[in-house]
Each structure stands twice: as structure tokens, then as C-alpha cells.
Coordinates of C-alpha atoms in Angstrom, one line a residue:
M1 CA 0.0 0.0 0.0
K2 CA 1.3 3.4 -0.9
R3 CA 2.4 5.5 2.1
I4 CA 0.7 8.8 2.8
S5 CA 2.9 11.8 3.6
V6 CA 2.4 13.3 7.1
L7 CA 1.8 16.8 5.7
A8 CA -0.9 15.6 3.2
L9 CA -2.6 13.6 5.9
A10 CA -2.6 16.4 8.4
S11 CA -4.3 18.7 5.9
L12 CA -7.1 16.2 5.3
L13 CA -7.6 15.5 9.0
L14 CA -7.6 19.1 10.2
A15 CA -10.0 20.6 7.7
P16 CA -13.0 20.2 10.0
V17 CA -10.9 20.8 13.1
L18 CA -9.9 24.2 12.0
S19 CA -13.5 25.3 11.7
A20 CA -13.8 25.0 15.5
Q21 CA -13.5 28.4 17.2
G22 CA -10.0 28.8 18.8
L23 CA -8.6 25.5 17.7
G24 CA -7.4 26.8 14.3
E25 CA -5.6 29.7 15.8
L26 CA -3.8 27.5 18.4
F27 CA -2.8 25.0 15.7
Q28 CA -1.5 27.7 13.5
K29 CA 0.5 29.2 16.3
A30 CA 2.0 25.9 17.2
K31 CA 3.0 25.3 13.5
E32 CA 4.8 28.6 13.4
E33 CA 6.7 27.8 16.6
V34 CA 7.7 24.5 15.0
K35 CA 8.9 26.3 11.9
A36 CA 10.9 28.7 14.1
A37 CA 12.4 25.7 16.0
K38 CA 10.8 26.9 19.3
W39 CA 10.3 23.4 20.4
S40 CA 9.5 24.0 24.1
D41 CA 7.0 26.8 23.2
A42 CA 5.4 24.6 20.6
L43 CA 4.9 21.8 23.1
K44 CA 3.1 24.2 25.4
T45 CA 0.9 25.4 22.6
F46 CA 0.1 21.8 21.6
D47 CA -0.8 21.2 25.3
S48 CA -3.2 24.2 25.2
L49 CA -4.7 22.9 21.9
D50 CA -5.1 19.5 23.5
Q51 CA -6.9 20.9 26.5
A52 CA -9.1 23.2 24.3
S53 CA -10.2 20.2 22.2
Q54 CA -11.6 18.5 25.3
A55 CA -14.3 21.1 25.6
P56 CA -17.9 19.7 25.4
G57 CA -19.0 19.5 21.8
A58 CA -15.5 19.1 20.3
E59 CA -15.4 15.3 20.5
A60 CA -15.2 14.9 16.7
Q61 CA -12.5 17.5 16.4
R62 CA -10.5 16.0 19.2
K63 CA -10.6 12.5 17.6
Q64 CA -9.2 14.0 14.4
L65 CA -6.6 16.1 16.2
E66 CA -5.1 13.2 18.3
P67 CA -2.8 11.7 15.6
V68 CA -1.6 15.1 14.4
L69 CA -0.8 16.2 18.0
A70 CA 1.1 13.0 18.5
F71 CA 3.2 13.6 15.4
Y72 CA 4.1 17.2 16.1
R73 CA 4.9 16.4 19.7
G74 CA 7.2 13.7 18.5
V75 CA 9.0 16.3 16.2
C76 CA 9.4 18.7 19.1
L77 CA 10.6 16.1 21.6
A78 CA 13.1 14.6 19.2
N79 CA 14.6 18.0 18.6
L80 CA 14.9 18.5 22.4
D81 CA 16.9 15.2 22.5
K82 CA 14.0 13.5 24.4
T83 CA 14.4 10.5 22.1
A84 CA 12.4 7.9 24.1
E85 CA 9.4 10.3 24.5
A86 CA 9.5 11.3 20.8
Q87 CA 9.5 7.6 19.8
A88 CA 6.5 6.9 22.0
Q89 CA 4.6 9.8 20.4
F90 CA 5.5 8.6 16.9
E91 CA 4.4 5.0 17.8
S92 CA 1.0 6.5 18.9
Y93 CA 0.8 8.3 15.6
L94 CA 1.8 5.3 13.5
A95 CA -0.7 3.1 15.3
L96 CA -3.4 5.3 13.8
N97 CA -1.7 5.9 10.5
P98 CA 0.5 2.9 9.7
N99 CA 1.2 3.8 6.1
A100 CA 2.3 7.4 6.8
S101 CA 5.8 8.6 5.9
V102 CA 7.9 11.6 7.0
D103 CA 9.4 14.2 4.6
R104 CA 13.1 14.1 5.2
G105 CA 13.5 17.4 3.5
M106 CA 11.1 19.1 5.9
Y107 CA 12.0 17.6 9.3
S108 CA 15.4 17.3 11.1
K109 CA 17.5 14.1 11.1
K110 CA 16.6 13.7 14.8
A111 CA 12.9 13.7 14.1
V112 CA 13.3 11.4 11.1
D113 CA 15.4 8.9 13.0
A114 CA 13.0 8.8 15.9
F115 CA 10.1 8.3 13.5
E116 CA 11.8 5.4 11.7
K117 CA 12.8 3.8 15.0
A118 CA 9.2 3.9 16.0
R119 CA 8.2 2.2 12.8
K120 CA 10.8 -0.5 13.2
T121 CA 9.8 -1.0 16.9
I122 CA 6.1 -1.5 15.9
A123 CA 7.1 -3.9 13.0
S124 CA 9.5 -5.9 15.2
R125 CA 7.1 -6.6 18.0
G126 CA 3.6 -6.6 16.4
E127 CA 0.7 -4.9 18.2
P128 CA -0.9 -6.7 21.2
A129 CA -4.5 -7.9 21.1
G130 CA -7.0 -5.2 21.7
P131 CA -6.6 -1.5 21.1
S132 CA -3.2 -0.4 20.0
A133 CA -1.1 2.0 22.0
G134 CA -2.3 5.0 20.1
T135 CA -6.0 4.2 20.3
L136 CA -6.5 3.1 23.9
A137 CA -8.2 6.3 25.0
A138 CA -10.4 6.3 21.9
A139 CA -11.3 2.7 22.4
Y140 CA -12.4 3.4 25.9
R141 CA -14.6 6.4 24.9
D142 CA -16.4 4.1 22.4
F143 CA -16.6 1.1 24.8
Q144 CA -20.0 0.1 25.9
I145 CA -21.1 -2.4 28.6
T146 CA -24.4 -4.1 29.1
D147 CA -26.4 -3.7 32.3
V148 CA -24.5 -5.1 35.3
V149 CA -26.3 -7.9 37.0
A150 CA -26.5 -7.1 40.7
D151 CA -25.7 -10.6 42.1
P152 CA -25.4 -10.9 45.9
P153 CA -21.9 -10.1 46.9
K154 CA -19.7 -13.2 47.6
E155 CA -17.4 -13.6 50.5
N156 CA -14.4 -12.6 48.4
W157 CA -16.0 -9.5 47.0
N158 CA -13.3 -7.5 48.7
E159 CA -10.6 -9.4 46.8
G160 CA -12.0 -8.4 43.4
P161 CA -11.5 -5.2 41.4
V162 CA -13.1 -3.1 44.2
R163 CA -10.0 -3.7 46.4
V164 CA -8.4 -0.6 44.9
L165 CA -11.2 1.5 46.5
L166 CA -11.5 -0.1 49.9
T167 CA -10.1 1.8 52.8
S168 CA -8.4 0.0 55.7
D169 CA -11.5 0.5 57.9
E170 CA -13.7 -0.9 55.2
K171 CA -11.6 -3.9 54.8
R172 CA -11.7 -4.6 58.5
D173 CA -15.5 -4.1 58.6
W174 CA -16.0 -6.4 55.7
N175 CA -13.9 -9.2 57.2
V176 CA -16.3 -9.5 60.2
L177 CA -19.4 -9.9 58.1
S178 CA -20.7 -13.5 58.1
D179 CA -24.0 -13.6 56.2
P180 CA -25.3 -12.5 52.8
V181 CA -27.7 -9.9 54.1
S182 CA -25.1 -7.9 56.0
R183 CA -22.7 -8.2 53.1
S184 CA -25.4 -6.8 50.7
E185 CA -26.1 -3.9 53.1
F186 CA -22.4 -3.2 53.3
V187 CA -22.0 -3.0 49.5
T188 CA -25.1 -0.7 49.2
K189 CA -23.7 1.7 51.8
F190 CA -20.2 1.4 50.2
W191 CA -21.4 2.7 46.8
A192 CA -23.8 5.2 48.3
A193 CA -20.9 6.8 50.2
R194 CA -19.2 7.4 46.9
D195 CA -22.2 8.7 44.9
P196 CA -21.2 12.2 43.7
K197 CA -24.9 13.1 43.1
P198 CA -27.0 11.2 45.7
E199 CA -30.1 13.3 44.7
T200 CA -30.2 11.5 41.3
P201 CA -31.2 7.9 40.6
D202 CA -27.9 7.0 39.0
N203 CA -24.6 6.5 40.7
E204 CA -22.2 8.0 38.2
F205 CA -19.1 6.9 40.2
R206 CA -20.1 3.3 40.3
Q207 CA -21.1 3.3 36.6
E208 CA -17.7 4.7 35.6
F209 CA -15.9 2.2 37.8
E210 CA -17.8 -0.7 36.4
K211 CA -17.0 0.4 32.9
R212 CA -13.3 0.6 33.7
V213 CA -13.5 -2.9 35.2
A214 CA -15.3 -4.3 32.1
F215 CA -12.7 -2.7 29.8
A216 CA -9.8 -3.9 31.8
D217 CA -11.2 -7.4 31.9
K218 CA -11.5 -7.4 28.2
Y219 CA -8.1 -6.0 27.2
F220 CA -5.6 -6.6 30.0
V221 CA -6.2 -10.2 30.9
Q222 CA -3.0 -12.1 31.5
D223 CA -3.2 -15.9 31.4
E224 CA -5.7 -16.9 34.1
V225 CA -5.7 -13.6 35.8
R226 CA -8.6 -11.3 34.9
G227 CA -7.6 -8.0 33.5
S228 CA -8.9 -5.8 36.3
L229 CA -6.6 -7.6 38.8
T230 CA -3.4 -7.1 36.8
D231 CA -1.0 -4.2 37.4
R232 CA -2.2 -2.4 34.3
G233 CA -5.8 -3.1 35.3
M234 CA -5.1 -1.5 38.8
V235 CA -3.7 1.7 37.2
F236 CA -6.6 1.8 34.7
L237 CA -9.2 1.5 37.5
L238 CA -7.7 4.3 39.4
L239 CA -6.9 6.8 36.6
G240 CA -8.7 5.6 33.5
P241 CA -7.0 5.7 30.0
P242 CA -3.6 7.4 29.7
T243 CA -2.9 10.3 27.4
Y244 CA -0.8 8.1 25.3
V245 CA 1.2 4.8 25.5
G246 CA 4.6 3.8 24.3
R247 CA 6.3 0.5 24.2
R248 CA 9.9 -0.5 23.3
P249 CA 12.0 -3.7 23.7
I250 CA 14.4 -4.1 26.6
N251 CA 17.9 -4.4 25.0
T252 CA 20.7 -6.7 26.2
G253 CA 22.3 -5.3 29.3
E254 CA 19.7 -2.6 29.9
D255 CA 17.9 -4.2 32.8
T256 CA 19.3 -4.9 36.2
A257 CA 19.7 -8.0 38.3
D258 CA 17.9 -6.6 41.3
S259 CA 14.2 -7.5 41.3
Q260 CA 13.4 -6.0 44.7
G261 CA 10.9 -3.2 44.8
M262 CA 9.9 -3.6 41.2
S263 CA 6.2 -4.2 41.7
T264 CA 3.6 -2.3 43.7
A265 CA 1.8 -5.6 44.2
G266 CA 2.5 -7.0 47.6
R267 CA 2.4 -10.6 49.0
H268 CA -1.4 -10.3 49.6
D269 CA -2.0 -9.2 46.0
A270 CA -0.1 -12.2 44.8
E271 CA -2.1 -14.5 47.0
I272 CA -5.3 -13.0 45.6
A273 CA -4.1 -13.5 42.0
Q274 CA -3.2 -17.1 42.7
A275 CA -6.5 -17.8 44.3
N276 CA -8.3 -16.4 41.2
A277 CA -6.1 -18.4 38.9
R278 CA -6.9 -21.6 40.8
T279 CA -10.6 -20.9 40.7
S280 CA -10.6 -20.5 37.0
S281 CA -8.3 -23.5 36.4
A282 CA -10.0 -26.9 35.7
S283 CA -7.2 -28.7 37.6
G284 CA -7.2 -26.4 40.5
K285 CA -3.5 -25.6 39.9
V286 CA -1.7 -22.5 38.8
S287 CA 0.2 -22.9 35.5
S288 CA 3.9 -21.9 35.3
S289 CA 2.9 -19.0 32.9
S290 CA 0.6 -17.7 35.6
Q291 CA 3.3 -18.0 38.2
N292 CA 5.5 -15.7 36.1
T293 CA 2.7 -13.2 35.9
I294 CA 1.9 -13.0 39.6
A295 CA 5.2 -13.7 41.3
S296 CA 8.5 -11.7 41.2
Q297 CA 11.5 -13.9 40.5
N298 CA 15.3 -13.2 40.1
V299 CA 16.2 -11.7 36.8
G300 CA 19.4 -12.0 34.8
T301 CA 21.4 -9.0 33.7
S302 CA 20.4 -9.2 30.1
A303 CA 17.3 -9.7 28.1
V304 CA 18.3 -12.1 25.3
D305 CA 15.0 -12.0 23.4
A306 CA 13.8 -8.4 22.9
G307 CA 10.7 -9.7 21.3
H308 CA 9.5 -11.1 24.6
N309 CA 11.0 -8.5 26.9
W310 CA 9.7 -4.9 26.8
R311 CA 8.8 -1.8 28.7
E312 CA 5.3 -0.3 28.3
I313 CA 4.9 3.2 29.5
W314 CA 1.6 4.9 30.2
H315 CA 1.9 8.7 30.1
Y316 CA -0.7 10.8 32.0
R317 CA -0.5 14.5 31.3
K318 CA -1.6 17.2 33.8
E319 CA -5.1 17.4 32.5
L320 CA -5.8 13.8 33.3
L321 CA -4.3 13.9 36.8
P322 CA -6.4 14.8 39.9
A323 CA -5.9 18.0 41.8
G324 CA -3.1 17.7 44.3
V325 CA -0.7 15.8 42.1
P326 CA 2.3 18.1 41.8
Y327 CA 3.6 16.8 38.4
Q328 CA 3.0 18.0 34.9
Q329 CA 3.2 14.4 33.7
V330 CA 3.3 11.0 35.5
D331 CA 4.6 7.9 33.7
F332 CA 3.6 4.4 34.8
E333 CA 6.1 1.8 33.6
F334 CA 5.3 -1.9 33.1
V335 CA 8.0 -4.4 32.4
T336 CA 7.6 -7.8 30.7
R337 CA 10.6 -10.1 31.0
K338 CA 11.1 -13.8 30.9
G339 CA 11.5 -15.2 34.4
Y340 CA 10.2 -12.0 35.9
G341 CA 6.6 -11.5 34.9
K342 CA 4.2 -9.8 32.5
N343 CA 3.5 -6.0 32.6
V344 CA 4.8 -5.7 36.1
L345 CA 4.3 -2.1 37.4
Q346 CA 7.6 -0.5 38.5
R347 CA 8.0 1.4 41.7
N348 CA 8.9 5.0 41.3
T349 CA 8.1 8.0 43.5
D350 CA 5.8 9.8 41.0
A351 CA 3.7 6.8 40.2
L352 CA 3.3 5.7 43.8
S353 CA 2.5 9.1 45.2
T354 CA 0.0 9.7 42.4
M355 CA -1.9 6.5 43.2
D356 CA -2.0 7.4 46.9
I357 CA -3.5 10.7 46.1
V358 CA -6.1 9.1 43.8
R359 CA -7.0 6.5 46.4
Q360 CA -7.6 9.3 48.9
K361 CA -9.9 11.1 46.5
L362 CA -11.8 8.0 45.6
K363 CA -12.9 7.4 49.2
S364 CA -15.6 10.0 48.6
G365 CA -16.3 9.3 44.9
A366 CA -14.4 12.3 43.7
K367 CA -13.5 12.5 40.0
T368 CA -9.8 11.7 39.3
S369 CA -9.7 13.0 35.7

């Protein structure tokens, strides 16, 4: 199939976008800053354009803007020598426009190199099942779930997806309940306490949470572990879809031998995952592949097969972060490595503190994005 040039594609995509009041002016300003090599200024303008496109009624324009924003952000980041971030942006762009090409006469060697590396990375690994890195947010916006069946809560309700919301006091209170009636009453009060608009018949917080659970269960499942109980599922339940996603192979000698502190999942989380795996297994045993997913093991100093060893990074920009998070962007890194696990969330200060802030806000049903 013949490749489409980025410039031609951008013109086609942005025709309806530019008709929206304010978006055209911002886009033109950003383009002028790119031409003038004012990379940092252009990134700020693109951020403003991104935020403006989130206004009610601009959904169609935003959907058309997303790939163009990813491309130009990649250009700016590459010229600022932020190669990994640039490649992630170009991967997001190519996920939506796999046949696009870049004009070597118009863009710098840094930008072209990052673009081609993104293409090679995508080609070498293949895209995972489900929405690609560049379309995760769009897929979630279009995702629909059927009515949730309100079955009586089981004894292990607290070990399911809702565990990311439970406070220490709620966990203690649940553990002393011994009959179905008291458990049903507990669950009713639990959701009522998080209802942002108790005067309305719907509980918007619960509906959003259940949508995230259904989406995670569909797209993030790992072996016998349901998607909402994986590390990626946990982050998705707390924060929703990221601004964009990047993935790249782990090269030989890049990773370390120390596996301590690599996952935010503790011993109790591993026990829960194993219990779920046994429940869904016909033999009642946990397969070796599941063990790799739910248990941290010692890791060698090199990843000999980059096709099976990679880093996936979810980038959340300021507009998707809750009030109180002191960062302009927070990155959640998931590592897949033979002998270590699949999509294991890495411990870093920004990610851990952000999740703590989100959990605090979710106690009262507050919006996190």
C-alpha cells in the first residue's frame, strides 16, 4: 500500500478541526513555533490545543486532532533530545496511520530517526491484542457495557476489582461480616458513600468504575488472571485511560539483576491473584505461565530476546491527573521479562504518590480525571 505523507494527511484531518473556534488559531500558532524551532514553546501550545479540544461538543474535532498532535509532539521532543518520549509519540501516531511517511527534507534528522525507529519497533514486536497504544483512550470512549447484573456479593468481593477502592477500615469491617444480608447492606452503603450526586437515581461513580472494570477485563487479561486484577488493570481502574502509551524492547544489558521493589503488588496481592487463577483452572492448579505473571523472581542481567522483553509506559499529562498531584506528567512503567513477569508495574516515586492521592480522593467518589 502506498504511504501517505504526514503533511498531506494532516491537511485532510484538520479541515473540520480548524473550523472550531479557537482550535485553528492555536494550531497555526504551534505550527509557526515548530517552523521557528521553538520546540518548548510549541509543546506548550500543543498542550493548550489538546486541552481546548476537550471542551464539550468538540469530540469529533479531538478525535481528528489526536494523531496530528502525537506527530508534532514527536517532532518537538526529538529536537529536544528526548528520544524515548519522541519515539513513544511517533508510535502512537503510526498506530493510527501505519502507512504514513515523513518528509526528510522538511524535518530534522533527529525527528526522522525517531520516526523510523518507532516504525521499526512496531514492526518488530507486532501490536498486542485489543486496542493499539495510540487508540487506547479512543477505544475506551467508544466502549459500551451491558447492564451489570446485581448478584449478591460473595465472601471474596473485597478481593476483586473493588479492592483498589476499599479503605483499611472498610476492609476490617467487611472481614467480620458473616451472612449474605449484612454483606449486601455493606455493598449498598459502600457505593452510596461514593455517589457524587445522591439526589439523582444513577450513581455515576459506580457506573464509571464498572465500565473501567469491564474494559480492563476485556483488554488486560494475563493468562488466568482477569484484566482488572493485573498491574495495568489496577492503574486503569484508578486513573482511566492514559494520554498516550509507548512500548519498546528491553535491550541486552539494559535491565538490572535486582528485582526487589519492582512491583507495587505485595504478597497479599499475589495470593489473591493465585486464588483467582486456581478458581478459573480446571485442575485447581496454577500454571507456570501464571506464576510468572503473579510472582516476582530473580532476573538476569540481560534480556536475550527483545521480542519477549519490553517496557510499556503509560503517560498521563496534567489534564488527566487529579488536583493535588504536583507533576506535569506522570509515567507508569510496566516491564515484561522472561522469568520476571508480564507487565509488572515498576516502583517510582511519582507513580506511587499519584496512586496514593487518587485513592484518597476515591474514598468520597471524587473525580480523578
